[in-house]
Tab-separated table of C-alpha atoms in Angstrom:
chain	number	residue	atom	x	y	z
A	1	MET	CA	129.043	180.607	87.052
A	2	GLU	CA	127.433	178.195	89.352
A	3	THR	CA	123.847	179.145	90.645
A	4	VAL	CA	122.929	177.901	94.087
A	5	ARG	CA	119.478	178.560	95.470
A	6	ILE	CA	119.194	179.253	99.141
A	7	ARG	CA	115.889	178.363	100.564
A	8	THR	CA	116.541	177.514	104.233
A	9	PRO	CA	119.126	178.569	107.008
A	10	GLN	CA	120.453	175.081	106.627
A	11	SER	CA	121.348	175.364	102.985
A	12	LEU	CA	122.833	178.867	103.707
A	13	LEU	CA	125.167	177.488	106.382
A	14	ARG	CA	126.107	174.404	104.201
A	15	LEU	CA	127.195	176.900	101.632
A	16	LEU	CA	129.561	178.769	103.827
A	17	PRO	CA	132.709	176.608	103.564
A	18	ARG	CA	132.328	176.966	99.784
A	19	LEU	CA	132.322	180.790	100.146
A	20	ILE	CA	134.889	181.586	102.858
A	21	GLY	CA	136.618	178.198	103.402
A	22	PRO	CA	136.714	176.763	107.045
A	23	THR	CA	134.659	178.843	109.435
A	24	GLU	CA	136.831	179.935	112.534
A	25	ALA	CA	135.506	181.024	115.806
A	26	PRO	CA	135.028	183.519	117.204
A	27	SER	CA	133.959	185.552	114.333
A	28	LEU	CA	131.027	187.219	112.547
A	29	ILE	CA	130.283	186.472	108.865
A	30	ALA	CA	128.381	189.021	106.888
A	31	LEU	CA	127.191	187.912	103.439
A	32	PRO	CA	125.635	190.731	101.455
A	33	PHE	CA	122.944	190.347	98.880
A	34	GLU	CA	121.966	192.641	95.949
A	35	ARG	CA	118.502	191.980	94.606
A	36	GLY	CA	118.728	188.360	95.827
A	37	ARG	CA	122.370	187.457	94.507
A	38	SER	CA	125.124	187.217	97.066
A	39	GLY	CA	128.141	189.202	97.093
A	40	MET	CA	131.673	188.958	98.636
A	41	PRO	CA	131.513	187.532	102.340
A	42	MET	CA	133.151	189.515	105.101
A	43	VAL	CA	134.656	188.001	108.144
A	44	LEU	CA	134.632	190.311	111.280
A	45	ASP	CA	134.934	190.235	115.084
A	46	LEU	CA	131.957	189.222	117.069
A	47	PRO	CA	130.076	192.402	118.322
A	48	HIS	CA	130.327	193.884	121.752
A	49	ASP	CA	128.897	197.045	123.280
A	50	ARG	CA	131.648	199.293	121.927
A	51	SER	CA	132.174	197.758	118.549
A	52	ILE	CA	128.642	197.552	117.154
A	53	ALA	CA	128.855	200.911	115.407
A	54	ALA	CA	132.254	200.172	113.831
A	55	ILE	CA	131.123	196.709	112.669
A	56	ALA	CA	128.006	198.264	111.080
A	57	ARG	CA	130.041	200.883	109.246
A	58	ALA	CA	132.410	198.003	107.987
A	59	ILE	CA	129.674	195.888	106.781
A	60	ARG	CA	128.012	198.908	104.939
A	61	ALA	CA	131.322	199.982	103.445
A	62	GLY	CA	131.981	196.317	102.260
A	63	SER	CA	128.550	195.875	100.902
A	64	ARG	CA	128.387	198.668	98.097
A	65	GLY	CA	125.225	198.126	96.201
A	66	ALA	CA	123.839	195.543	98.516
A	67	ASP	CA	120.272	196.038	99.949
A	68	ALA	CA	120.374	193.087	102.398
A	69	VAL	CA	122.773	190.961	104.395
A	70	VAL	CA	122.951	187.542	106.338
A	71	LEU	CA	124.775	187.511	109.585
A	72	VAL	CA	126.314	184.365	110.921
A	73	ALA	CA	127.860	184.423	114.513
A	74	CYS	CA	130.471	181.688	114.683
A	75	LEU	CA	130.660	180.842	118.429
A	76	GLU	CA	133.515	179.009	120.373
A	77	ALA	CA	131.408	177.423	122.994
A	78	PRO	CA	128.592	174.833	122.509
A	79	ILE	CA	125.134	176.293	122.779
A	80	GLY	CA	123.278	173.260	124.096
A	81	ALA	CA	119.664	174.186	125.157
A	82	ALA	CA	120.550	177.601	126.649
A	83	PRO	CA	119.474	180.860	124.869
A	84	LEU	CA	121.698	181.878	122.085
A	85	PRO	CA	124.398	184.328	123.277
A	86	LEU	CA	125.010	187.897	121.872
A	87	ARG	CA	121.332	188.245	121.223
A	88	SER	CA	121.145	191.883	122.473
A	89	GLU	CA	124.450	192.871	120.694
A	90	LEU	CA	123.192	191.397	117.307
A	91	ASP	CA	119.852	192.992	117.638
A	92	ARG	CA	121.509	196.429	117.922
A	93	LEU	CA	123.713	195.618	115.107
A	94	VAL	CA	120.612	194.832	112.939
A	95	ASP	CA	119.002	198.118	113.964
A	96	ARG	CA	122.348	200.012	112.935
A	97	LEU	CA	122.330	198.332	109.625
A	98	ALA	CA	118.732	199.088	109.055
A	99	SER	CA	119.425	202.739	109.601
A	100	VAL	CA	121.820	202.630	106.749
A	101	ARG	CA	119.251	200.798	104.536
A	102	LEU	CA	120.740	197.386	104.825
A	103	ARG	CA	118.135	194.788	105.780
A	104	CYS	CA	119.127	191.682	107.712
A	105	LEU	CA	117.578	188.557	105.983
A	106	GLU	CA	118.782	186.139	108.646
A	107	VAL	CA	120.749	186.242	111.772
A	108	LEU	CA	122.138	182.786	112.678
A	109	ALA	CA	124.510	181.034	115.034
A	110	LEU	CA	127.023	178.367	114.225
A	111	ALA	CA	128.516	176.480	117.366
A	112	PRO	CA	130.533	173.411	117.874
A	113	ASP	CA	127.510	171.494	118.798
A	114	ALA	CA	124.618	172.899	116.704
A	115	TRP	CA	123.361	175.787	114.640
A	116	GLY	CA	120.784	178.428	115.878
A	117	ASP	CA	118.324	180.912	114.569
A	118	TYR	CA	118.097	184.260	116.315
A	119	ALA	CA	114.691	184.873	114.680
A	120	SER	CA	112.897	182.169	116.566
A	121	PRO	CA	111.869	182.417	120.275
A	122	GLU	CA	114.736	181.631	122.570
A	123	GLY	CA	116.678	180.804	119.296
A	124	ALA	CA	115.714	177.663	117.468
A	125	ARG	CA	118.579	175.277	116.886
A	126	GLY	CA	119.203	172.081	114.990
A	127	PRO	CA	121.945	169.367	114.795
A	128	LEU	CA	125.180	169.966	112.826
A	129	ALA	CA	124.292	166.782	110.944
A	130	GLU	CA	121.807	168.873	108.876
A	131	LEU	CA	124.691	170.809	107.647
A	132	ASP	CA	126.909	167.909	106.562
A	133	LEU	CA	125.096	166.679	103.667
A	134	LEU	CA	127.224	167.585	100.682
A	135	ASP	CA	128.530	164.183	100.335
A	136	ASP	CA	126.544	160.782	100.421
A	137	PRO	CA	125.639	158.943	102.455
A	138	ALA	CA	124.572	161.287	105.148
A	139	PRO	CA	126.172	161.442	108.520
A	140	GLY	CA	125.515	158.189	110.566
A	141	VAL	CA	124.271	156.298	107.580
A	142	PRO	CA	126.665	153.276	106.863
A	143	ALA	CA	128.214	153.329	103.453
A	144	LEU	CA	126.902	150.195	101.761
A	145	PRO	CA	128.830	149.378	98.427
A	146	ALA	CA	125.780	147.316	97.211
A	147	ILE	CA	123.595	150.334	97.048
A	148	PRO	CA	123.549	151.588	93.454
A	149	GLY	CA	124.060	155.310	92.498
A	150	VAL	CA	122.082	157.220	89.824
A	151	PRO	CA	120.594	154.823	87.232
A	152	VAL	CA	122.603	154.548	84.099
A	153	PHE	CA	120.929	153.364	81.000
A	154	SER	CA	122.547	150.552	79.127
A	155	ASP	CA	121.662	149.052	75.666
A	156	VAL	CA	121.553	145.504	76.876
A	157	PRO	CA	119.031	142.796	75.598
A	158	ALA	CA	116.673	143.371	78.530
A	159	ALA	CA	116.319	147.001	77.708
A	160	ARG	CA	115.452	146.069	74.160
A	161	ALA	CA	113.072	143.395	75.386
A	162	VAL	CA	111.376	145.887	77.791
A	163	GLU	CA	110.942	148.394	74.843
A	164	ARG	CA	109.356	145.730	72.709
A	165	TRP	CA	106.877	144.851	75.478
A	166	LEU	CA	106.044	148.549	76.043
A	167	ASP	CA	105.066	148.763	72.349
A	168	SER	CA	102.891	145.683	72.611
A	169	ILE	CA	101.074	145.977	75.917
A	170	ASP	CA	97.533	144.833	75.605
A	171	PRO	CA	95.394	147.669	76.556
A	172	VAL	CA	92.898	145.242	78.407
A	173	HIS	CA	95.799	143.846	80.428
A	174	LEU	CA	97.112	147.355	81.306
A	175	GLU	CA	93.657	148.446	82.372
A	176	ALA	CA	93.277	145.396	84.679
A	177	ALA	CA	96.650	146.221	86.181
A	178	VAL	CA	95.600	149.810	86.816
A	179	ASP	CA	92.634	148.668	88.523
A	180	ALA	CA	94.780	146.300	90.789
A	181	PRO	CA	98.158	147.923	90.759
A	182	ILE	CA	99.710	146.537	93.889
A	183	PRO	CA	100.257	142.907	92.580
A	184	ALA	CA	101.528	144.022	89.256
A	185	LEU	CA	104.094	146.425	90.867
A	186	GLU	CA	105.176	143.857	93.435
A	187	ARG	CA	105.656	141.205	90.764
A	188	ALA	CA	107.877	143.440	88.598
A	189	VAL	CA	109.950	144.435	91.578
A	190	GLU	CA	110.311	140.747	92.524
A	191	LEU	CA	111.583	139.827	89.157
A	192	ALA	CA	113.782	142.898	88.604
A	193	SER	CA	116.859	141.069	89.633
A	194	ARG	CA	116.267	138.386	86.779
A	195	LEU	CA	115.899	140.892	83.908
A	196	ASP	CA	118.926	139.633	82.157
A	197	ASP	CA	117.716	135.940	82.301
A	198	GLY	CA	114.897	136.134	79.831
A	199	PRO	CA	111.549	134.268	80.106
A	200	GLY	CA	111.531	131.495	82.786
A	201	PRO	CA	110.393	127.834	82.419
A	202	LEU	CA	106.778	128.912	83.156
A	203	GLY	CA	106.717	131.583	80.432
A	204	ILE	CA	107.046	134.495	82.974
A	205	ASP	CA	109.193	137.124	81.458
A	206	PRO	CA	110.619	139.615	83.823
A	207	ALA	CA	111.000	142.144	80.904
A	208	ARG	CA	107.206	142.002	80.332
A	209	GLU	CA	106.514	142.599	84.007
A	210	ALA	CA	108.987	145.548	84.012
A	211	ALA	CA	107.422	147.019	81.058
A	212	LEU	CA	104.003	146.776	82.714
A	213	ALA	CA	105.394	148.499	85.820
A	214	ILE	CA	106.885	151.227	83.602
A	215	ALA	CA	103.588	151.933	81.952
A	216	LEU	CA	101.802	151.927	85.456
A	217	VAL	CA	104.024	154.457	87.120
A	218	ALA	CA	103.432	156.780	84.299
A	219	HIS	CA	100.189	157.466	86.113
A	220	PRO	CA	101.165	159.955	89.016
A	221	MET	CA	99.024	158.150	91.556
A	222	LEU	CA	100.564	154.887	90.770
A	223	ARG	CA	104.144	156.203	90.862
A	224	ASP	CA	103.458	157.562	94.379
A	225	LEU	CA	101.982	154.214	95.318
A	226	ALA	CA	105.141	152.547	94.121
A	227	ILE	CA	107.174	154.803	96.353
A	228	GLU	CA	105.078	153.949	99.226
A	229	LEU	CA	105.175	150.277	98.608
A	230	ALA	CA	108.926	150.480	98.732
A	231	ILE	CA	109.111	152.298	102.049
A	232	ASP	CA	106.193	150.988	104.069
A	233	GLY	CA	104.975	147.771	102.410
A	234	VAL	CA	101.846	146.352	100.955
A	235	ASP	CA	99.423	146.850	103.863
A	236	THR	CA	100.194	150.560	104.073
A	237	ALA	CA	100.000	151.113	100.432
A	238	ALA	CA	96.730	149.221	100.246
A	239	ALA	CA	95.185	151.361	102.912
A	240	THR	CA	96.320	154.499	101.004
A	241	LEU	CA	94.927	153.218	97.802
A	242	ALA	CA	91.581	152.355	99.499
A	243	ALA	CA	91.392	155.821	100.985
A	244	ILE	CA	92.504	157.688	97.839
A	245	ASP	CA	89.061	159.244	97.061
A	246	GLU	CA	88.274	160.151	100.736
A	247	HIS	CA	88.802	163.806	101.498
A	248	GLY	CA	91.090	164.391	104.508
A	249	SER	CA	92.011	160.659	104.576
A	250	LEU	CA	94.307	159.876	107.458
A	251	ALA	CA	96.030	157.315	105.253
A	252	GLY	CA	96.507	159.811	102.479
A	253	ASP	CA	97.944	162.443	104.992
A	254	THR	CA	100.288	159.921	106.376
A	255	ALA	CA	101.605	159.000	102.937
A	256	ALA	CA	102.187	162.640	102.172
A	257	GLU	CA	104.131	163.056	105.619
A	258	ARG	CA	106.368	160.018	104.672
A	259	PHE	CA	107.416	161.718	101.260
A	260	LEU	CA	108.723	164.541	103.366
A	261	GLY	CA	110.790	162.075	105.360
A	262	CYS	CA	108.647	162.196	108.524
A	263	GLY	CA	107.511	159.302	110.739
A	264	PRO	CA	109.159	156.240	111.926
A	265	GLU	CA	112.233	154.768	110.391
A	266	PRO	CA	111.437	152.215	107.672
A	267	ASP	CA	112.933	148.862	107.588
A	268	PRO	CA	116.399	149.623	106.013
A	269	GLU	CA	116.873	145.983	104.494
A	270	ARG	CA	113.576	146.345	102.717
A	271	LEU	CA	114.286	150.001	101.631
A	272	HIS	CA	117.821	149.105	100.268
A	273	ASP	CA	116.464	146.020	98.401
A	274	ARG	CA	113.785	148.136	96.808
A	275	LEU	CA	116.389	150.715	95.895
A	276	ARG	CA	118.413	148.151	94.058
A	277	ARG	CA	115.411	146.594	92.075
A	278	TRP	CA	113.868	149.926	91.093
A	279	THR	CA	117.195	151.065	89.795
A	280	ALA	CA	117.500	147.963	87.830
A	281	ILE	CA	114.045	148.716	86.194
A	282	ALA	CA	115.027	152.316	85.557
A	283	GLU	CA	118.136	151.303	83.881
A	284	VAL	CA	116.367	149.348	81.231
A	285	ALA	CA	113.534	151.855	80.687
A	286	PRO	CA	113.382	153.787	77.423
A	287	LEU	CA	114.376	157.530	77.739
A	288	GLU	CA	110.917	158.849	77.164
A	289	ALA	CA	109.535	156.680	80.049
A	290	ARG	CA	112.462	157.047	82.306
A	291	GLY	CA	111.250	160.275	84.290
A	292	PRO	CA	108.962	158.634	86.822
A	293	LEU	CA	111.410	155.761	87.328
A	294	LEU	CA	114.085	158.449	88.226
A	295	VAL	CA	111.560	160.100	90.684
A	296	ILE	CA	111.030	156.752	92.371
A	297	VAL	CA	114.692	155.899	92.651
A	298	GLY	CA	115.414	159.504	93.799
A	299	PHE	CA	112.854	159.311	96.700
A	300	LEU	CA	114.385	156.011	97.805
A	301	HIS	CA	117.788	157.522	97.832
A	302	PHE	CA	116.440	160.374	99.880
A	303	PHE	CA	114.877	157.889	102.217
A	304	VAL	CA	118.303	156.184	102.860
A	305	GLY	CA	120.060	159.436	103.500
A	306	ARG	CA	121.751	160.078	100.054
A	307	GLY	CA	120.359	163.580	99.417
A	308	ARG	CA	122.855	164.599	96.740
A	309	THR	CA	122.025	161.272	94.743
A	310	ALA	CA	118.428	162.042	95.157
A	311	GLY	CA	118.759	165.621	93.924
A	312	ARG	CA	120.803	164.346	90.799
A	313	CYS	CA	117.900	161.890	90.108
A	314	ALA	CA	115.372	164.767	90.327
A	315	GLU	CA	117.446	166.909	87.905
A	316	LEU	CA	117.640	164.126	85.488
A	317	ALA	CA	113.904	163.480	85.634
A	318	MET	CA	113.202	167.194	84.969
A	319	ALA	CA	115.484	167.156	81.914
A	320	VAL	CA	113.598	164.015	80.602
A	321	ASP	CA	110.048	165.456	81.329
A	322	PRO	CA	109.885	169.113	82.320
A	323	ASP	CA	106.166	168.536	83.130
A	324	LEU	CA	106.908	165.888	85.774
A	325	THR	CA	105.880	167.930	88.807
A	326	MET	CA	107.044	165.431	91.384
A	327	ALA	CA	110.734	165.862	90.210
A	328	PRO	CA	110.984	169.618	91.335
A	329	LEU	CA	109.173	168.713	94.523
A	330	LEU	CA	111.758	166.089	95.323
A	331	ARG	CA	114.596	168.677	94.504
A	332	ASP	CA	112.733	171.135	96.886
A	333	ILE	CA	112.410	168.449	99.613
A	334	VAL	CA	116.247	167.578	99.392
A	335	ASP	CA	117.152	171.268	99.393
A	336	ALA	CA	115.045	171.813	102.522
A	337	LYS	CA	115.904	168.764	104.529
A	338	GLY	CA	118.938	167.141	102.994
A	339	ALA	CA	117.836	163.837	104.611
A	340	PRO	CA	114.644	162.410	106.325
A	341	ASP	CA	114.001	162.803	110.042
A	342	TRP	CA	114.933	159.269	110.864
A	343	VAL	CA	118.434	159.867	109.441
A	344	LEU	CA	118.902	163.205	111.095
A	345	HIS	CA	117.323	162.097	114.416
A	346	VAL	CA	114.893	165.117	114.269
A	347	ARG	CA	112.020	165.134	116.743
A	348	PRO	CA	108.531	165.133	115.206
A	349	ASP	CA	107.780	168.646	116.603
A	350	SER	CA	110.723	170.160	115.093
A	351	ARG	CA	110.223	169.238	111.460
A	352	LEU	CA	111.071	171.728	108.757
A	353	ARG	CA	108.617	171.518	105.795
A	354	PRO	CA	109.616	172.482	102.346
A	355	GLY	CA	108.336	176.096	101.577
A	356	ASP	CA	108.081	177.040	105.312
A	357	ARG	CA	111.046	179.374	104.851
A	358	GLU	CA	112.241	181.439	101.859
């Protein structure tokens, strides 16, 4: 039996087609819950003044053992910016269900142009693009074949070379890189496309630089710095690094917002390039060191609108290292948002943060 956690109205609405098939309007979907586990959904008529009592009885009768229910009104007409329809009728239905000890967890609307939430003033609503993220890429994001998927480890000469370098990194050299991480991370990323070439004529070995980057991102702060370098570049990452010890730093707060997919759209060409290069490094990393690399690649997939692939990277990272706290955070962000604001074209004042809704 598959277990799916529902944390937001969006995740619940995305799940409906898997529970009942195509949603047809006009109709009212009632999804019962018993101690947090969903039961058999019901599809009924939308309520009107004379049918509210009958609908309440039908939901109660079909929800034996349930202690709560979610209601979704599937509407025929677009809702635009107007107040959600049927609010009075649904409020009365909620009261009727409460009188027979069936609590309504959510009352939502699903229209041809948007989804809505009756619990918010005037009925909050969001674009249907938020609900169409079961496949990658997210709606509106071009499918680019050159973008890799989940990193797949391969026992190639480059992987063996990286492992040898990891075993022999000079602690003094590593400490120096920790003190000045941006040049070391940038050098490894720059050389990532040449991992199979071996040392160059000047003695620069891409495998050695990749090994150093793998060792660096084992530090949580430097892993996060690598992600910020990929999305916003050297200047922004340097500002964050310089302000890392300052309480309430604007740079630090801004970096945290970026991880949630907020703010201006990053340069897509740079983001796609960094995704390819970090994937190449992840694919030659030893298993025990691969968790932070999977987190980096997962966040970059999230940033380009590939939420499902990002979630898979997070799950693999958790399997490699259950103590890696950033992996479940990435999973939660993907569950809550699906894709960043710049992919979904969400206004800054309508952001949904992970953990805001349960």
